[in-house]
C-alpha positions as CSV (number, residue, x, y, z in Angstrom):
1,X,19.5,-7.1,-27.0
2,X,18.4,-7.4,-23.3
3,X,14.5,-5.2,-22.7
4,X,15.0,-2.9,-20.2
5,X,11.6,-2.0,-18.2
6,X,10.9,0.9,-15.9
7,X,9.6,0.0,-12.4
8,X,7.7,2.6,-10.1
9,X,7.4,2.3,-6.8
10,X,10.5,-0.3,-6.5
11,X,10.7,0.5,-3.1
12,X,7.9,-1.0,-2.0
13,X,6.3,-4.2,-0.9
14,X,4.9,-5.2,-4.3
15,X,7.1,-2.9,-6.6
16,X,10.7,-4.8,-5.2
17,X,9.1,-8.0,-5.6
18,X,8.2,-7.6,-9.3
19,X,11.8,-6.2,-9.3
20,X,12.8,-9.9,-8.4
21,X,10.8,-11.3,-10.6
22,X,12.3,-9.1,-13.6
23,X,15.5,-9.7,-13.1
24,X,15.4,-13.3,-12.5
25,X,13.4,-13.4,-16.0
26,X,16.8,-11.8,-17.1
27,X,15.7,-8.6,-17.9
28,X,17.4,-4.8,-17.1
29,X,15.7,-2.8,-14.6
30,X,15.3,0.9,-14.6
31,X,13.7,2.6,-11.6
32,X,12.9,6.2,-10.5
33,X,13.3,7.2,-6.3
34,X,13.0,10.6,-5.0
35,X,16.4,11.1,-3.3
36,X,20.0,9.2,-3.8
37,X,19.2,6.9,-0.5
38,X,15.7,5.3,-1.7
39,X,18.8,4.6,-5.1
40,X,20.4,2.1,-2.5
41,X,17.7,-0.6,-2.6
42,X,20.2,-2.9,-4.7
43,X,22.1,-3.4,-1.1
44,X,19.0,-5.3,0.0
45,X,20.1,-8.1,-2.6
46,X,22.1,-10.7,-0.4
47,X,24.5,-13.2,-1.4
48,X,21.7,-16.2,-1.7
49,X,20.1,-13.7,-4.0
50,X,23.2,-12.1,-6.5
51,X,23.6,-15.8,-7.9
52,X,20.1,-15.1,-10.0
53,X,19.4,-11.5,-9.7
54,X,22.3,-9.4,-11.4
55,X,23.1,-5.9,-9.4
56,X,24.5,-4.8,-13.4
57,X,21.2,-4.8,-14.8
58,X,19.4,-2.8,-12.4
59,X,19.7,1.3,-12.1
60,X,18.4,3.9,-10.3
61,X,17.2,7.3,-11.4
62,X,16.8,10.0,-9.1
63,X,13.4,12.1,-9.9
64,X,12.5,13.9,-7.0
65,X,9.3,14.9,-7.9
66,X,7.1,12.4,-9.5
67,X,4.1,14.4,-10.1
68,X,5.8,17.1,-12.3
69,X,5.2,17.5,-15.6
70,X,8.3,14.8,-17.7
71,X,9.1,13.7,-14.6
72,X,9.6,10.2,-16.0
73,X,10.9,10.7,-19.7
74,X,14.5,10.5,-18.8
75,X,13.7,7.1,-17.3
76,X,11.5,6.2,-19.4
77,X,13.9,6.3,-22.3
78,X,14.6,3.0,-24.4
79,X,11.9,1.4,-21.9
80,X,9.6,-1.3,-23.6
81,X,7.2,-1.5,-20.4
82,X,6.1,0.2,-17.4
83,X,5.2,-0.9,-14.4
84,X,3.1,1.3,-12.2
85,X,2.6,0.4,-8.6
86,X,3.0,3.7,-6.9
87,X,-0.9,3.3,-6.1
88,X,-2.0,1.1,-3.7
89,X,-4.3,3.0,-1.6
90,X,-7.5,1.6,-1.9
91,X,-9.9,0.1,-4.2
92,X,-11.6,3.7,-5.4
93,X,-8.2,5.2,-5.2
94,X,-7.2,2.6,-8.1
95,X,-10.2,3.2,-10.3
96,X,-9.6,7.0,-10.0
97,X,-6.4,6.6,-11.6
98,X,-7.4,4.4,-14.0
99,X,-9.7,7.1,-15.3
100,X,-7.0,9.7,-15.1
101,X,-4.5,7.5,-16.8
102,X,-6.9,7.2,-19.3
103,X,-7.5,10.6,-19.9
104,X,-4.0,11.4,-19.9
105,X,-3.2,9.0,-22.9
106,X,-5.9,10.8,-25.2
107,X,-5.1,14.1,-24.1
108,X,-1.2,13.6,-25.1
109,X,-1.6,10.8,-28.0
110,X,0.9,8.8,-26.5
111,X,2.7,5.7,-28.1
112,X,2.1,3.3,-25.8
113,X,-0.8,0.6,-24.6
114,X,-1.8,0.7,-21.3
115,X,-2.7,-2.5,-19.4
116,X,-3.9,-2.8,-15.9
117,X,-3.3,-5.4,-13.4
118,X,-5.7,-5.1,-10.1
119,X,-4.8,-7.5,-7.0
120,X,-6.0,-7.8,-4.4
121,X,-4.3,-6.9,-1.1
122,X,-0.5,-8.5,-1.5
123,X,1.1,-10.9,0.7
124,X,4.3,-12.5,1.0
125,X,7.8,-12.4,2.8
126,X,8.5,-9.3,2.4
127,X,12.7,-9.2,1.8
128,X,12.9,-5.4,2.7
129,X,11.8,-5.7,6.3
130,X,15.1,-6.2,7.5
131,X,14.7,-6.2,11.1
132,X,11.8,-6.5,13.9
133,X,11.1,-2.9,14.1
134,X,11.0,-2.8,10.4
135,X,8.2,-5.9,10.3
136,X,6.6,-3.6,12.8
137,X,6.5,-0.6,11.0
138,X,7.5,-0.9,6.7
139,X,5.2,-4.5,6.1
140,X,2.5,-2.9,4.0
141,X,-0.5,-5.3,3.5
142,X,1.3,-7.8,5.3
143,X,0.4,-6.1,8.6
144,X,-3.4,-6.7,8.4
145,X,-2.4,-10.5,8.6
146,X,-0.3,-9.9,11.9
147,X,-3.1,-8.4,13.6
148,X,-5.0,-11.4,13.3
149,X,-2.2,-13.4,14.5
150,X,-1.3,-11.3,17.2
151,X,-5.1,-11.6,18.7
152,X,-6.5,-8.4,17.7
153,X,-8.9,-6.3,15.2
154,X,-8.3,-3.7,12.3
155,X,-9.5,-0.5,13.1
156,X,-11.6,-0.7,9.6
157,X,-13.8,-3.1,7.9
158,X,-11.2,-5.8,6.0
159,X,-12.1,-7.7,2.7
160,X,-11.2,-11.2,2.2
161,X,-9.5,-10.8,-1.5
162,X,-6.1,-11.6,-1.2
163,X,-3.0,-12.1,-3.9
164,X,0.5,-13.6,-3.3
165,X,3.3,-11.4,-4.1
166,X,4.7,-14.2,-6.2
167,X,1.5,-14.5,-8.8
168,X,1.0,-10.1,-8.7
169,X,4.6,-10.3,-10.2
170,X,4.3,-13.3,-12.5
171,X,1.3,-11.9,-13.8
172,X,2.4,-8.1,-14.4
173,X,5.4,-9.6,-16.4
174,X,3.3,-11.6,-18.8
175,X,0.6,-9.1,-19.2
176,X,3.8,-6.7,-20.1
177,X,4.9,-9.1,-23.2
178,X,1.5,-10.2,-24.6
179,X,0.5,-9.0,-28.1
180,X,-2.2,-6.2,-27.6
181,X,-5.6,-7.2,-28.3
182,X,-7.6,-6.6,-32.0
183,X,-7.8,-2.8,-32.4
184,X,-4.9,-2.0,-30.3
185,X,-5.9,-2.4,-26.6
186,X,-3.7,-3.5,-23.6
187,X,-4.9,-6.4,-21.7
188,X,-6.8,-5.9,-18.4
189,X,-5.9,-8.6,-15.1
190,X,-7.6,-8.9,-11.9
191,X,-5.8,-11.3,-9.5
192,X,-7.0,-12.1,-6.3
193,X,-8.4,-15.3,-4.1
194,X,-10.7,-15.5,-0.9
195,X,-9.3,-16.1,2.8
196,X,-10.9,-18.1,5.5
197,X,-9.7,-16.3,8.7
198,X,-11.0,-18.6,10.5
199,X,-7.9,-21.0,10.1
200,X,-5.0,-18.1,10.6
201,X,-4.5,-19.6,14.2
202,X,-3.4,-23.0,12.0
203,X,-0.6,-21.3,10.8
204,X,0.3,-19.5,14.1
205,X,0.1,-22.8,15.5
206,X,2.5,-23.8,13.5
């Protein structure tokens, strides 16, 4: 029987990637979107990609508001895992909702084991730009690389820990399937490496 897992946040830069990564593992792919045209993302998937990534093991649930209370036990139904990505504000953002999802779990007794996996800033193609206006305007993380490219400065201060999209998804599958640790615990995963800026103009040089 093939797992099925449930992926939030799908739609996004880090979220579709994982996606990839799930279904090239040959695994089904559940994921929530708010309205029947975020559902579409399977179009995205072109010819190069169908060989390896099977459109009949991923589905769409629409759940058009996430924060109400069940929003996700429909979806969540016959799901072994969960992946969360819908935040990926900021660094305190992330440890505020660790806390919460904490909390939540002892509040309700809930059955399952909560792991967290905390990159860095992601980079990578990103497959769901699909045009120049869209690299413009939907690249996520990968615009604070452009701006260096493109000769100018971040309006905010700018850390140097990075992730590839590539290892954020290899590593959020394998946490997902690892026995949980002595007493019950999920297993917690930083990922993350440092940047010299300094040689970005390398790469636009070439």
């Amino acid at each position: 029987m093939v797992t099925t897992i449930l992926i939030t946040g799908a739609t996004g830069l880090v979220g579709f990637r994982i996606l990839l990564a799930a279904l090239g593992a040959g695994l089904n792919v559940r994921y929530p979107v708010r309205s029947k045209e975020e559902a579409q993302i399977s179009s995205v998937l072109g010819p190069s990609s169908a060989e390896t990534h099977t459109r009949d093991r991923l589905s769409a649930v629409v759940t058009p508001n996430f924060t109400a209370y069940g929003a996700f036990d429909f979806a969540s139904q016959g799901v072994s895992s969960t992946f969360n990505n819908v935040f990926e504000a900021c660094v305190l953002a992330k440890m505020v909702e660790m806390r919460n999802t904490e909390k939540v779990v002892k509040t309700h007794g809930l059955h399952f084991i909560i792991s967290y996996v905390v990159p860095g800033d992601a980079f990578s193609r990103n497959e769901l730009a699909l045009d120049s206006a869209m690299m413009q305007t939907q690249n996520s993380s990968n615009n604070f690389l452009k701006v260096g490219m493109l000769g100018r400065e971040l309006p905010f201060s700018f850390h140097r820990v990075l992730t590839h999209l590539d290892d954020v998804a290899e590593a959020r599958l394998r946490v997902a399937f690892l026995k949980p640790k002595a007493g019950g615990g999920g297993k917690d995963v930083g990922i993350a490496t440092t940047v010299d800026f300094r040689t970005i103009f390398d790469h636009v040089e070439k």
